[in-house]
Amino acid sequence: MENSPKRLNMQAWINSLISLRISEDAQEPAALLLQQVFQAIEQGDSCIQCAESQALQLQGLSIGAEQAAAQVIAPFIFDGQHLYLYRYWALEHQLAQAAAQLKRQNIQTAQLTEQHMALLTDAQQQRALQMVAANALSIITGGPGTGKTYTLARIIAVMNQLNPGIRIAMAAPTGKAAQRMKEALQNSFDDAKLQDLVSENLTRLMPITIHRLLGLGEDQRPRFHAKRPLPFDVIVVDEASMLDLNLAQMLFAAIAPETRLILLGDANQLASVDVGAVLADLQQVPELASNRINLITSHRFDGEKLIGRMAAFIQQNASEQEVLARFEQEIAPAGALQAVTLTPDMQDVVQLQYLPEEGQGHQIQMDWAAYYDQLMLGFKAYASALDEYLASDSDAPPIGAVIHHFDDYRILAAVRHGYLGLTALNEQMEARILKQTAQAKTGEWYTGRPVMMTYNDYQLGLSNGDIGICFGRRQAGKVQFSVYFPSLQKWVAAARLPKNIETAYAMTIHKSQGSEFKHTAVVLDANALQLLSKELIYTAITRAKKAVSLLAAPSALAAAMTVKTARRSGLSGQIAQKLGTLCQ
């Protein structure tokens, strides 16, 4: 990254600005300050902490927030304690205005009955229903299994009964998250207690990506915005922790008066890949206390279930010196990764195997093939399902078992490079699948190749993060490769997919957000040390319903369980300030 084109372009821009606008004696401190701004942006921060004396070093390159609010434009904005690149100050300013407006929006309170309240037995879930009934903005957070979607289904059913014909939109940041949202909602709507409340329009609800909801095209300009708001009465966004500053600003700007916006998410998960931590910022605004509920009673990961105990363990405070000993004592002793048989009534499984640390003298002699073989154990059922598909005499053999077993297991990595990085893991799993199914690749394709989109392709109707599986299909006596995307129930010819589509036996932990698997293998080697945090490992292990296999260097696992990250932002302060202004 040190000499990447992006970094070199940034440095050239900084040098050009400084040489044109900064006096020679102030150029060096100004350059250091601007480098800090760009480094912060790369880490997901929208700004840096900055004293007025430092901002003065920028001379004509920065202006104050009051000038910027009056639509004066300069490369950098100083707001009294933070220094921003103009773009991110403007996004925060616009988002804060929209959030404050939504908070103060007069909305007709839905009249709830005792029967409505009786649909939910948990007191916090009942409060969530009351909150949505009375507010334009509602934020429902909670860890896995706390019933966010269960609660949402009942809220939506009640709102639908009280207002027949209500227009509802469901969205999530990724296609996979939208698909999970659809499945979870339909399961909840099937509850016998909701039969009298669920109409046909609810069963037809189709969650989509936020990009698709906003009508974002290749030019990244939304079809819906402040002057042309979204035509819905209720808009629900799941996995809101993944909202970055830019996407959140566009979403909030497109909310019409009288529309309810409901955000669901887990505040302990990773923040967005891009700049911003919008959900976390919204939770820091005291004036929004009546607009948020945090569900804490887990119905999937209760205190007796091992993955739930592990999730709670990660949230505790412990030193790097003691955390591994405590983890082995309270959660899982170190040993060797074994095959896990997945059954409907199985108890939770957490496995831990340590990698040798670098510098112990035997790192170079490590048997990487043995580690790859252990990670391959989770794909054993998938390989068997592929064998059955390939052995079928039918022109269109069923693909359900292949999809089911692939969705059971995934390898999650923190980094892309190295022996246990994403690239190597996918190459090694691919080689083992090909060997076990006795296949040869045709170009890059073969039956069973899982692939993931890396950007939004509007012509194909595919979104960044969509995952599909390649199947050889017999057509006119020949085998043609096509990829089936389960979340879209859509076939796409392999030849039409972009060359940079990624094989997806393993995925980054960031990309796994919004997904769920019965079994995850989490790989943390020493190369990932600078990236590790509680949020990262919490996100990884809570992708699993039944089993977690940890393959980690001790130093990496200790860092992951003790380092808590917080993104720097001025959003919560800006929202509070604007709400204070509105109250005056």
PDB file of C-alpha atoms in Angstrom, residues 169-179 182 206-218 220-225 228-232 235-237 243 247 250-251 254 453 455-467 485-490 492:
ATOM      1  CA  ALA A 169     -40.021  -1.310   1.464  1.00  0.00           C
ATOM      2  CA  MET A 170     -37.429  -3.721   2.857  1.00  0.00           C
ATOM      3  CA  ALA A 171     -33.751  -3.247   2.106  1.00  0.00           C
ATOM      4  CA  ALA A 172     -30.262  -4.275   3.181  1.00  0.00           C
ATOM      5  CA  PRO A 173     -26.751  -3.183   2.156  1.00  0.00           C
ATOM      6  CA  THR A 174     -25.985  -6.438   0.289  1.00  0.00           C
ATOM      7  CA  GLY A 175     -27.890  -8.976  -1.783  1.00  0.00           C
ATOM      8  CA  LYS A 176     -27.079 -11.779   0.653  1.00  0.00           C
ATOM      9  CA  ALA A 177     -28.358  -9.744   3.613  1.00  0.00           C
ATOM     10  CA  ALA A 178     -31.540  -8.970   1.668  1.00  0.00           C
ATOM     11  CA  GLN A 179     -32.054 -12.685   0.971  1.00  0.00           C
ATOM     12  CA  LYS A 182     -36.601 -12.301   3.193  1.00  0.00           C
ATOM     13  CA  MET A 206     -39.251  -8.697  -1.508  1.00  0.00           C
ATOM     14  CA  PRO A 207     -36.247  -7.192   0.319  1.00  0.00           C
ATOM     15  CA  ILE A 208     -33.730  -5.632  -2.060  1.00  0.00           C
ATOM     16  CA  THR A 209     -30.385  -3.889  -1.779  1.00  0.00           C
ATOM     17  CA  ILE A 210     -30.322  -0.239  -0.722  1.00  0.00           C
ATOM     18  CA  HIS A 211     -28.647   0.559  -4.045  1.00  0.00           C
ATOM     19  CA  ARG A 212     -31.609  -0.947  -5.872  1.00  0.00           C
ATOM     20  CA  LEU A 213     -34.088   0.797  -3.563  1.00  0.00           C
ATOM     21  CA  LEU A 214     -32.527   4.194  -4.301  1.00  0.00           C
ATOM     22  CA  GLY A 215     -32.210   3.445  -8.005  1.00  0.00           C
ATOM     23  CA  LEU A 216     -28.454   3.947  -8.048  1.00  0.00           C
ATOM     24  CA  GLY A 217     -27.080   3.562 -11.552  1.00  0.00           C
ATOM     25  CA  GLU A 218     -23.584   3.344 -12.922  1.00  0.00           C
ATOM     26  CA  GLN A 220     -23.911   6.560  -8.705  1.00  0.00           C
ATOM     27  CA  ARG A 221     -26.672   9.148  -8.871  1.00  0.00           C
ATOM     28  CA  PRO A 222     -29.810   8.008  -7.057  1.00  0.00           C
ATOM     29  CA  ARG A 223     -33.140   7.990  -8.854  1.00  0.00           C
ATOM     30  CA  PHE A 224     -34.802   8.901  -5.537  1.00  0.00           C
ATOM     31  CA  HIS A 225     -33.622  11.881  -3.484  1.00  0.00           C
ATOM     32  CA  ARG A 228     -38.131  12.924  -5.515  1.00  0.00           C
ATOM     33  CA  PRO A 229     -38.538  10.935  -2.278  1.00  0.00           C
ATOM     34  CA  LEU A 230     -39.137   7.213  -2.030  1.00  0.00           C
ATOM     35  CA  PRO A 231     -42.847   6.353  -2.431  1.00  0.00           C
ATOM     36  CA  PHE A 232     -43.291   4.292   0.742  1.00  0.00           C
ATOM     37  CA  ILE A 235     -38.873   1.754   4.955  1.00  0.00           C
ATOM     38  CA  VAL A 236     -36.921  -0.923   6.819  1.00  0.00           C
ATOM     39  CA  VAL A 237     -33.131  -1.288   6.554  1.00  0.00           C
ATOM     40  CA  LEU A 243     -24.231   1.734   6.335  1.00  0.00           C
ATOM     41  CA  LEU A 247     -25.056   5.561   1.374  1.00  0.00           C
ATOM     42  CA  MET A 250     -28.531   9.289   0.162  1.00  0.00           C
ATOM     43  CA  LEU A 251     -31.003   7.076   2.032  1.00  0.00           C
ATOM     44  CA  ALA A 254     -34.827  10.244   0.095  1.00  0.00           C
ATOM     45  CA  MET A 453     -19.557 -10.367  -7.445  1.00  0.00           C
ATOM     46  CA  TYR A 455     -19.061  -4.648  -7.852  1.00  0.00           C
ATOM     47  CA  ASN A 456     -22.588  -3.701  -8.899  1.00  0.00           C
ATOM     48  CA  ASP A 457     -23.362  -4.775 -12.470  1.00  0.00           C
ATOM     49  CA  TYR A 458     -26.559  -2.995 -13.426  1.00  0.00           C
ATOM     50  CA  GLN A 459     -26.878  -4.663 -16.832  1.00  0.00           C
ATOM     51  CA  LEU A 460     -26.779  -8.145 -15.310  1.00  0.00           C
ATOM     52  CA  GLY A 461     -28.843  -7.107 -12.297  1.00  0.00           C
ATOM     53  CA  LEU A 462     -26.154  -8.326  -9.886  1.00  0.00           C
ATOM     54  CA  SER A 463     -24.890  -6.530  -6.802  1.00  0.00           C
ATOM     55  CA  ASN A 464     -21.530  -6.419  -5.055  1.00  0.00           C
ATOM     56  CA  GLY A 465     -21.423  -9.426  -2.712  1.00  0.00           C
ATOM     57  CA  ASP A 466     -23.959 -11.601  -4.588  1.00  0.00           C
ATOM     58  CA  ILE A 467     -22.811 -15.241  -4.510  1.00  0.00           C
ATOM     59  CA  PHE A 485     -27.559 -16.972  -7.768  1.00  0.00           C
ATOM     60  CA  PRO A 486     -29.843 -18.352  -5.016  1.00  0.00           C
ATOM     61  CA  SER A 487     -30.536 -14.956  -3.420  1.00  0.00           C
ATOM     62  CA  LEU A 488     -31.976 -13.762  -6.758  1.00  0.00           C
ATOM     63  CA  GLN A 489     -33.255 -17.129  -8.004  1.00  0.00           C
ATOM     64  CA  LYS A 490     -31.480 -16.238 -11.214  1.00  0.00           C
ATOM     65  CA  VAL A 492     -26.508 -16.123 -15.613  1.00  0.00           C
TER      66      VAL A 492
END
